[in-house]
Coordinates of C-alpha atoms in Angstrom, one line a residue:
M1 CA 10.4 25.4 -10.5
T2 CA 11.1 22.4 -12.6
T3 CA 13.9 21.2 -14.8
V4 CA 13.4 18.9 -17.8
I5 CA 16.0 16.1 -18.1
E6 CA 15.6 13.4 -20.8
S7 CA 11.8 14.0 -21.1
M8 CA 11.4 13.6 -17.3
T9 CA 10.3 16.2 -14.8
V10 CA 12.4 17.0 -11.8
A11 CA 10.5 18.9 -9.2
I12 CA 11.6 20.3 -5.8
P13 CA 9.9 18.5 -2.9
H14 CA 7.3 21.0 -1.9
E15 CA 6.0 21.4 -5.5
R16 CA 5.6 17.6 -5.8
H17 CA 3.0 17.7 -3.0
V18 CA 0.7 20.3 -4.4
A19 CA -2.4 18.5 -5.7
N20 CA -3.3 20.3 -9.0
K21 CA -7.0 20.1 -9.7
R22 CA -6.6 19.2 -13.3
M23 CA -4.1 16.4 -12.4
T24 CA -6.6 15.2 -9.8
M25 CA -9.5 15.1 -12.2
G26 CA -7.5 13.5 -15.0
L27 CA -5.9 11.0 -12.6
G28 CA -9.1 10.2 -10.7
G29 CA -11.3 10.2 -13.8
G30 CA -9.2 7.5 -15.4
V31 CA -9.4 5.5 -12.2
A32 CA -13.2 5.9 -12.1
L33 CA -13.5 4.9 -15.8
E34 CA -11.4 1.7 -15.2
W35 CA -13.6 0.7 -12.4
Y36 CA -16.8 1.6 -14.2
D37 CA -15.9 -0.4 -17.3
W38 CA -14.6 -3.3 -15.2
T39 CA -17.6 -3.4 -12.9
V40 CA -20.3 -2.9 -15.5
Y41 CA -19.5 -6.3 -17.1
G42 CA -20.1 -7.9 -13.8
M43 CA -23.3 -6.0 -13.4
M44 CA -24.6 -7.1 -16.8
A45 CA -23.3 -10.6 -16.8
S46 CA -26.7 -12.2 -15.9
F47 CA -28.2 -10.4 -19.0
L48 CA -25.5 -11.0 -21.6
S49 CA -24.8 -14.6 -20.5
P50 CA -27.8 -16.3 -22.4
L51 CA -27.0 -14.3 -25.5
F52 CA -23.3 -15.3 -25.7
F53 CA -23.4 -18.6 -23.7
P54 CA -26.9 -20.1 -24.3
S55 CA -27.8 -23.1 -22.1
D56 CA -30.9 -24.8 -20.7
D57 CA -29.6 -24.1 -17.3
P58 CA -29.4 -20.3 -16.5
T59 CA -26.7 -20.9 -13.8
T60 CA -24.5 -22.6 -16.4
S61 CA -24.8 -19.6 -18.7
L62 CA -24.0 -17.2 -15.9
L63 CA -21.0 -19.2 -14.8
A64 CA -19.6 -19.1 -18.4
A65 CA -20.0 -15.3 -18.4
L66 CA -18.3 -15.0 -15.0
A67 CA -15.5 -17.2 -16.3
V68 CA -14.9 -14.7 -19.0
Y69 CA -15.0 -12.0 -16.4
G70 CA -12.3 -13.8 -14.5
A71 CA -10.2 -14.4 -17.6
G72 CA -9.8 -10.6 -18.0
F73 CA -8.2 -10.5 -14.6
F74 CA -5.6 -13.1 -15.4
A75 CA -4.4 -10.9 -18.2
R76 CA -3.7 -8.0 -15.8
P77 CA -0.4 -9.4 -14.4
V78 CA 1.0 -9.7 -17.9
G79 CA 0.0 -6.1 -18.7
A80 CA 1.6 -5.0 -15.4
A81 CA 4.8 -6.8 -16.2
I82 CA 5.0 -5.2 -19.6
L83 CA 3.7 -1.7 -18.9
G84 CA 4.9 -1.3 -15.3
P85 CA 8.6 -1.0 -16.1
I86 CA 7.8 1.4 -18.9
A87 CA 6.0 3.7 -16.4
D88 CA 8.9 3.4 -13.9
R89 CA 11.6 4.1 -16.5
I90 CA 10.1 6.2 -19.3
S91 CA 6.7 7.7 -18.8
H92 CA 3.7 7.7 -16.5
K93 CA 1.6 9.6 -19.0
R94 CA 2.1 7.2 -21.9
V95 CA 1.0 4.2 -19.8
M96 CA -2.1 6.2 -18.5
M97 CA -3.1 7.0 -22.1
I98 CA -2.7 3.4 -23.3
S99 CA -4.9 2.2 -20.4
V100 CA -7.8 4.6 -20.7
T101 CA -7.9 4.4 -24.5
A102 CA -8.1 0.6 -24.5
M103 CA -10.8 0.6 -21.8
A104 CA -13.0 3.0 -23.7
L105 CA -12.6 1.3 -27.1
C106 CA -13.2 -2.2 -25.6
S107 CA -16.3 -1.0 -23.8
L108 CA -17.7 0.4 -27.1
L109 CA -17.0 -2.8 -28.8
I110 CA -18.9 -4.9 -26.3
A111 CA -21.9 -2.4 -26.7
I112 CA -22.2 -3.4 -30.4
L113 CA -20.9 -7.0 -30.4
P114 CA -23.4 -9.5 -32.0
G115 CA -24.3 -12.5 -29.9
Y116 CA -24.2 -16.3 -30.4
K117 CA -27.4 -16.2 -32.6
D118 CA -25.5 -14.1 -35.2
L119 CA -21.9 -15.2 -34.9
G120 CA -22.0 -18.6 -33.1
V121 CA -19.1 -19.5 -30.9
A122 CA -17.1 -16.6 -32.5
A123 CA -19.2 -14.2 -30.4
A124 CA -18.0 -15.7 -27.1
V125 CA -14.4 -15.9 -28.4
I126 CA -14.4 -12.2 -29.4
L127 CA -16.0 -11.3 -26.0
L128 CA -13.2 -13.2 -24.3
L129 CA -10.5 -11.5 -26.4
V130 CA -11.9 -8.0 -25.6
R131 CA -11.8 -8.8 -21.9
I132 CA -8.2 -10.0 -22.2
I133 CA -7.2 -6.8 -24.0
Q134 CA -8.9 -4.7 -21.2
G135 CA -7.0 -6.8 -18.7
L136 CA -3.6 -6.2 -20.4
A137 CA -4.2 -2.5 -20.8
T138 CA -5.3 -1.9 -17.2
G139 CA -2.6 -4.0 -15.7
A140 CA -0.5 -1.0 -14.8
E141 CA -3.3 1.5 -14.2
A142 CA -3.5 1.0 -10.4
G143 CA 0.3 1.3 -10.1
V144 CA 0.6 4.5 -12.1
A145 CA -2.4 6.1 -10.4
N146 CA -1.1 5.3 -6.9
A147 CA 2.5 6.2 -7.6
I148 CA 1.4 9.6 -8.9
A149 CA -1.1 10.2 -6.1
I150 CA 1.4 9.5 -3.3
E151 CA 3.7 12.1 -4.9
L152 CA 0.9 14.7 -5.1
A153 CA -0.3 14.1 -1.5
P154 CA 0.5 16.8 1.0
P155 CA 2.9 15.5 3.7
G156 CA 1.0 13.9 6.6
E157 CA -2.2 13.6 4.5
E158 CA -1.3 10.7 2.3
G159 CA -4.2 8.6 3.6
R160 CA -6.7 11.3 2.9
Y161 CA -5.5 12.0 -0.6
L162 CA -5.2 8.3 -1.5
G163 CA -8.6 7.9 -0.1
L164 CA -9.8 10.5 -2.6
I165 CA -8.0 9.1 -5.7
S166 CA -8.1 5.4 -4.9
G167 CA -11.2 5.5 -2.7
T168 CA -13.7 8.1 -3.8
F169 CA -12.9 7.9 -7.5
I170 CA -12.9 4.1 -7.5
Q171 CA -16.3 4.2 -5.8
L172 CA -17.5 6.8 -8.3
G173 CA -16.7 4.3 -11.0
V174 CA -18.4 1.5 -9.2
F175 CA -21.4 3.7 -8.2
G176 CA -21.6 5.0 -11.8
S177 CA -21.9 1.4 -13.1
S178 CA -24.7 0.5 -10.7
L179 CA -26.5 3.8 -11.2
V180 CA -26.5 3.4 -15.0
A181 CA -27.6 -0.2 -14.6
F182 CA -30.4 0.9 -12.3
L183 CA -31.6 3.7 -14.6
V184 CA -31.6 1.4 -17.6
S185 CA -33.4 -1.3 -15.7
A186 CA -36.0 1.2 -14.4
S187 CA -36.6 2.7 -17.8
V188 CA -37.2 -0.3 -20.0
A189 CA -39.3 -3.5 -19.8
S190 CA -37.6 -6.6 -18.5
E191 CA -37.7 -8.2 -22.0
T192 CA -36.0 -5.2 -23.5
L193 CA -33.3 -5.3 -20.9
H194 CA -32.6 -8.9 -21.7
E195 CA -32.7 -8.4 -25.5
W196 CA -30.5 -5.3 -26.0
A197 CA -30.8 -2.6 -23.3
W198 CA -28.0 -4.3 -21.3
R199 CA -25.6 -2.8 -24.0
L200 CA -26.4 0.8 -23.0
P201 CA -24.1 0.9 -19.9
F202 CA -21.2 -0.3 -22.0
A203 CA -21.9 2.5 -24.5
V204 CA -22.0 5.0 -21.7
G205 CA -18.6 3.8 -20.5
G206 CA -17.1 4.2 -24.0
A207 CA -18.5 7.7 -24.3
L208 CA -17.1 8.7 -20.9
G209 CA -13.8 7.3 -21.9
L210 CA -13.5 9.9 -24.6
V211 CA -13.8 12.7 -22.0
V212 CA -11.1 11.0 -19.8
I213 CA -8.8 10.6 -22.8
Y214 CA -8.9 14.3 -23.3
L215 CA -8.3 15.1 -19.7
R216 CA -5.3 12.8 -19.5
S217 CA -3.9 14.1 -22.8
T218 CA -3.5 17.5 -21.2
L219 CA -1.6 16.3 -18.1
P220 CA 2.2 16.8 -17.8
E221 CA 4.6 14.0 -17.4
T222 CA 4.9 13.1 -13.8
L223 CA 7.8 10.7 -13.6
I224 CA 10.1 12.1 -10.9
Q225 CA 13.8 11.7 -10.7
D226 CA 14.9 12.0 -7.1
V227 CA 18.0 14.2 -7.1
M228 CA 18.3 14.3 -3.3
H229 CA 18.7 10.5 -2.8
G230 CA 21.0 8.3 -4.8
D231 CA 20.2 4.9 -3.3
E232 CA 18.9 2.1 -5.5
L233 CA 15.4 2.3 -3.9
S234 CA 15.0 6.0 -4.8
R235 CA 16.5 6.5 -8.2
I236 CA 15.0 5.6 -11.6
Q237 CA 16.2 2.3 -12.9
K238 CA 18.3 2.2 -16.1
T239 CA 16.9 -1.0 -17.6
T240 CA 13.8 -3.2 -17.3
G241 CA 16.2 -5.9 -15.8
D242 CA 17.2 -3.5 -13.1
V243 CA 13.5 -2.9 -12.3
W244 CA 12.9 -6.6 -11.8
K245 CA 16.1 -7.1 -9.9
T246 CA 15.2 -4.3 -7.5
L247 CA 11.7 -5.6 -7.1
W248 CA 13.0 -9.1 -6.3
S249 CA 15.1 -7.5 -3.4
V250 CA 11.8 -6.3 -1.9
R251 CA 9.8 -9.5 -2.6
L252 CA 8.3 -9.6 0.9
S253 CA 6.7 -6.3 0.1
L254 CA 5.4 -7.7 -3.1
L255 CA 3.8 -10.6 -1.3
A256 CA 2.3 -8.2 1.2
V257 CA 0.8 -6.1 -1.7
V258 CA -0.7 -9.2 -3.3
L259 CA -2.5 -10.2 -0.1
V260 CA -3.5 -6.7 0.9
V261 CA -5.1 -6.3 -2.5
G262 CA -6.4 -9.8 -2.8
A263 CA -8.3 -10.1 0.4
V264 CA -10.3 -6.9 -0.1
Q265 CA -10.9 -7.7 -3.8
I266 CA -12.6 -11.0 -2.8
A267 CA -15.1 -8.9 -0.9
N268 CA -15.3 -6.1 -3.4
Y269 CA -16.3 -8.4 -6.3
A270 CA -18.5 -10.5 -4.2
W271 CA -20.5 -7.5 -3.2
N272 CA -20.4 -5.7 -6.6
A273 CA -20.7 -8.7 -9.0
G274 CA -21.3 -12.0 -7.2
L275 CA -24.2 -11.0 -4.9
P276 CA -26.1 -8.9 -7.6
N277 CA -25.7 -11.7 -10.2
L278 CA -26.8 -14.3 -7.6
A279 CA -29.9 -12.1 -7.0
N280 CA -30.6 -11.5 -10.7
G281 CA -29.6 -14.7 -12.3
V282 CA -30.3 -17.4 -9.7
F283 CA -32.9 -16.0 -7.3
K284 CA -34.7 -13.9 -9.9
E285 CA -35.1 -10.8 -7.7
N286 CA -36.5 -7.6 -9.2
S287 CA -33.5 -6.2 -11.1
T288 CA -34.4 -2.6 -10.5
W289 CA -34.4 -3.2 -6.7
V290 CA -31.1 -5.1 -7.0
Y291 CA -29.4 -2.3 -8.9
G292 CA -31.0 0.4 -6.6
I293 CA -29.6 -1.3 -3.5
T294 CA -26.2 -1.8 -5.1
T295 CA -26.2 1.9 -6.0
L296 CA -27.0 2.9 -2.4
M297 CA -24.0 0.9 -1.3
G298 CA -21.9 2.8 -3.8
V299 CA -23.1 6.1 -2.3
I300 CA -22.0 5.0 1.1
W301 CA -18.6 4.1 -0.2
I302 CA -18.1 7.4 -2.0
V303 CA -19.0 9.4 1.1
T304 CA -16.9 7.5 3.6
A305 CA -13.6 7.0 1.6
P306 CA -11.9 10.3 2.4
F307 CA -12.9 10.0 6.1
V308 CA -11.3 6.6 6.3
G309 CA -8.1 8.0 4.8
T310 CA -8.1 10.8 7.4
F311 CA -8.8 8.3 10.1
A312 CA -5.7 6.4 9.0
D313 CA -3.5 9.5 9.0
R314 CA -4.5 10.3 12.6
I315 CA -4.2 6.9 14.3
R316 CA -1.4 5.5 11.9
P317 CA -2.1 3.6 8.7
S318 CA -1.0 0.2 10.1
R319 CA -3.5 0.4 13.0
A320 CA -6.4 1.5 10.8
F321 CA -5.5 -1.3 8.3
T322 CA -5.4 -4.0 11.0
L323 CA -8.7 -2.9 12.6
L324 CA -10.6 -2.7 9.3
R325 CA -9.2 -5.9 7.9
L326 CA -10.2 -7.8 11.0
L327 CA -13.7 -6.4 10.7
L328 CA -13.7 -7.7 7.1
V329 CA -13.2 -11.3 8.5
G330 CA -16.7 -11.2 10.1
C331 CA -18.2 -9.4 7.2
F332 CA -17.5 -12.4 4.9
F333 CA -19.9 -14.6 6.9
L334 CA -22.8 -12.2 6.1
T335 CA -23.0 -13.8 2.6
L336 CA -24.4 -16.9 4.3
L337 CA -27.5 -15.0 5.1
Y338 CA -28.5 -14.6 1.5
S339 CA -29.3 -18.2 0.6
E340 CA -32.8 -17.8 -0.9
K341 CA -34.9 -15.2 -2.6
S342 CA -35.4 -12.3 -0.2
I343 CA -34.9 -8.7 -1.2
S344 CA -34.8 -7.5 2.4
T345 CA -32.0 -10.0 3.2
F346 CA -30.1 -8.8 0.1
F347 CA -30.5 -5.2 1.3
F348 CA -29.1 -6.0 4.7
V349 CA -26.1 -7.9 3.4
M350 CA -25.3 -5.3 0.7
V351 CA -25.7 -2.2 2.8
F352 CA -24.5 -3.2 6.3
G353 CA -21.9 -5.7 5.1
G354 CA -21.0 -3.5 2.2
A355 CA -20.2 -0.6 4.5
I356 CA -17.4 -2.6 6.1
V357 CA -16.2 -3.6 2.6
G358 CA -16.2 0.0 1.5
C359 CA -14.1 1.1 4.4
N360 CA -11.5 -1.5 3.5
M361 CA -11.7 -0.4 -0.2
A362 CA -10.9 3.2 0.8
L363 CA -7.7 2.2 2.5
Y364 CA -6.1 -0.8 0.7
N365 CA -4.5 1.2 -2.1
F366 CA -2.7 3.5 0.3
I367 CA -1.4 0.5 2.4
A368 CA -0.2 -1.2 -0.8
T369 CA 1.6 2.0 -2.0
T370 CA 3.4 2.4 1.4
L371 CA 4.9 -1.1 0.8
M372 CA 6.8 -0.1 -2.3
P373 CA 10.0 2.0 -2.7
R374 CA 10.0 4.7 -5.3
A375 CA 12.4 3.0 -7.7
V376 CA 9.9 0.3 -8.5
R377 CA 6.7 1.8 -7.1
T378 CA 4.7 1.6 -10.3
T379 CA 5.8 -1.9 -11.3
G380 CA 5.5 -3.2 -7.7
I381 CA 2.1 -1.9 -7.1
A382 CA 0.8 -2.7 -10.6
F383 CA 2.2 -6.3 -10.6
G384 CA 1.2 -7.0 -7.0
Y385 CA -2.2 -5.4 -7.5
A386 CA -2.8 -7.4 -10.7
L387 CA -1.8 -10.7 -9.1
G388 CA -4.0 -10.0 -6.1
V389 CA -7.0 -9.0 -8.3
S390 CA -6.6 -11.9 -10.8
L391 CA -5.9 -14.6 -8.2
F392 CA -8.6 -13.5 -5.7
G393 CA -10.9 -10.8 -7.0
G394 CA -11.5 -12.1 -10.5
T395 CA -12.5 -15.5 -9.3
S396 CA -14.7 -14.2 -6.4
P397 CA -18.1 -13.9 -8.2
Y398 CA -17.6 -17.3 -9.9
L399 CA -16.8 -19.0 -6.6
L400 CA -19.7 -17.3 -4.7
V401 CA -22.2 -18.4 -7.3
W402 CA -20.7 -21.9 -7.9
L403 CA -20.4 -22.7 -4.2
Q404 CA -24.0 -21.6 -3.6
H405 CA -25.1 -23.8 -6.5
A406 CA -23.1 -26.7 -5.1
N407 CA -24.6 -26.3 -1.6
M408 CA -21.1 -25.4 -0.2
A409 CA -21.8 -21.7 0.5
W410 CA -20.0 -21.9 3.8
M411 CA -16.6 -22.3 2.1
F412 CA -16.7 -18.8 0.6
P413 CA -16.5 -16.8 3.9
V414 CA -13.9 -19.2 5.3
Y415 CA -11.8 -18.7 2.2
G416 CA -12.1 -14.9 2.3
S417 CA -11.4 -14.8 6.0
V418 CA -8.2 -16.8 5.7
I419 CA -6.8 -14.5 3.0
A420 CA -7.8 -11.4 5.1
V421 CA -6.0 -12.7 8.2
L422 CA -2.9 -13.7 6.1
S423 CA -2.8 -10.1 4.7
V424 CA -2.5 -8.7 8.2
I425 CA 0.2 -11.2 9.2
V426 CA 2.4 -10.7 6.2
Y427 CA 1.9 -6.9 6.2
H428 CA 3.2 -6.7 9.8
I429 CA 6.1 -9.0 9.1
A430 CA 7.1 -6.7 6.2
K431 CA 6.6 -3.6 8.4
K432 CA 8.8 -5.1 11.1
R433 CA 11.6 -5.7 8.5
G434 CA 11.5 -2.1 7.3
H435 CA 9.5 -2.5 4.2
V436 CA 7.0 0.3 4.9
Y437 CA 8.5 3.2 2.9
I438 CA 5.9 6.0 3.4
G439 CA 4.5 7.3 6.7
D440 CA 3.5 5.3 9.7

């Protein structure tokens, strides 16, 4: 049974851990949409770049488009700082609705936005502003989704359930973007794809967003006031200042979240945006093959995510995280193999290297969530996640392409490996000091 107090739901413990199907679909659907809309820009960057950033050098145009891609990420910490405390203090649902609505509307706007030929520099400026708005709106999405998911997860199965919400649904969004890109590329002539058909995946994202908005509008409020524990790290904070004060007291956890998220996002965006754009924009591979291979990688990620979570539940999350993160170190160096046009090499790097990236993607949200106490869980995850993604993930495709262009490709795997090792070290320091609050 539940009692409503000041528009917040108080639930007895065993009811909190029953995963309602509608809740799962609404929650997971929004996560999938966020990742679809975010990834589809990276997928289409090589096609929209000459229309919004014309240049005699195609690599220069692509780098400009990827810079806009990265700019959206830098807006995410600001959005997390604004919306995270609202979610922790007032309403999970309101923040979820803001996020999904903004993502859908911005995706639709990109689908119809005229290019440089019609609007001049204003076209690039508007595109940049749209990406920044998306970044602001999605700043708290990961924090809200993970905070709710960990409350819904059956005891002892947190890894499996987070693997579903923040693994499978994320990969459904990524897979959906590559699948739509593949279908569009396979259905139209190359000239048509460059002229206007690249807009279709954005239109699909906007349309799907309307469905997710409906699903989320039917969800109940899920902010939980813990009536069984009165300590500062369990109860809802009274003011935004209290949220930040409490978060500062667990700043080591916040640093661990930033690195746990950041290291895997370097790999994620390298494999989902950097390598495909390198193939399409620089090496001029067959785009249908590129998107087909990227889609295959997405299928592997979808299938493996819940199993990775179950694996973590069985051997302990900290052990699974350490093992998979160290495998990621070697995975980064596979990017060095793709240094010239070769669809077979692209296939090997994307599928075999991508499998290791996918296993890490299935687990990182769970590990990040365990590092934050309930009182600031949404803000802590959202802000740490946004910092990790903006500092490391958002710049990853740009760095990969730029370093390749500058004949310094070796620096990218070294950079990714250093951040991955640091994430393991800081996580274990935080764990040793008692900053793992769930499981293990």
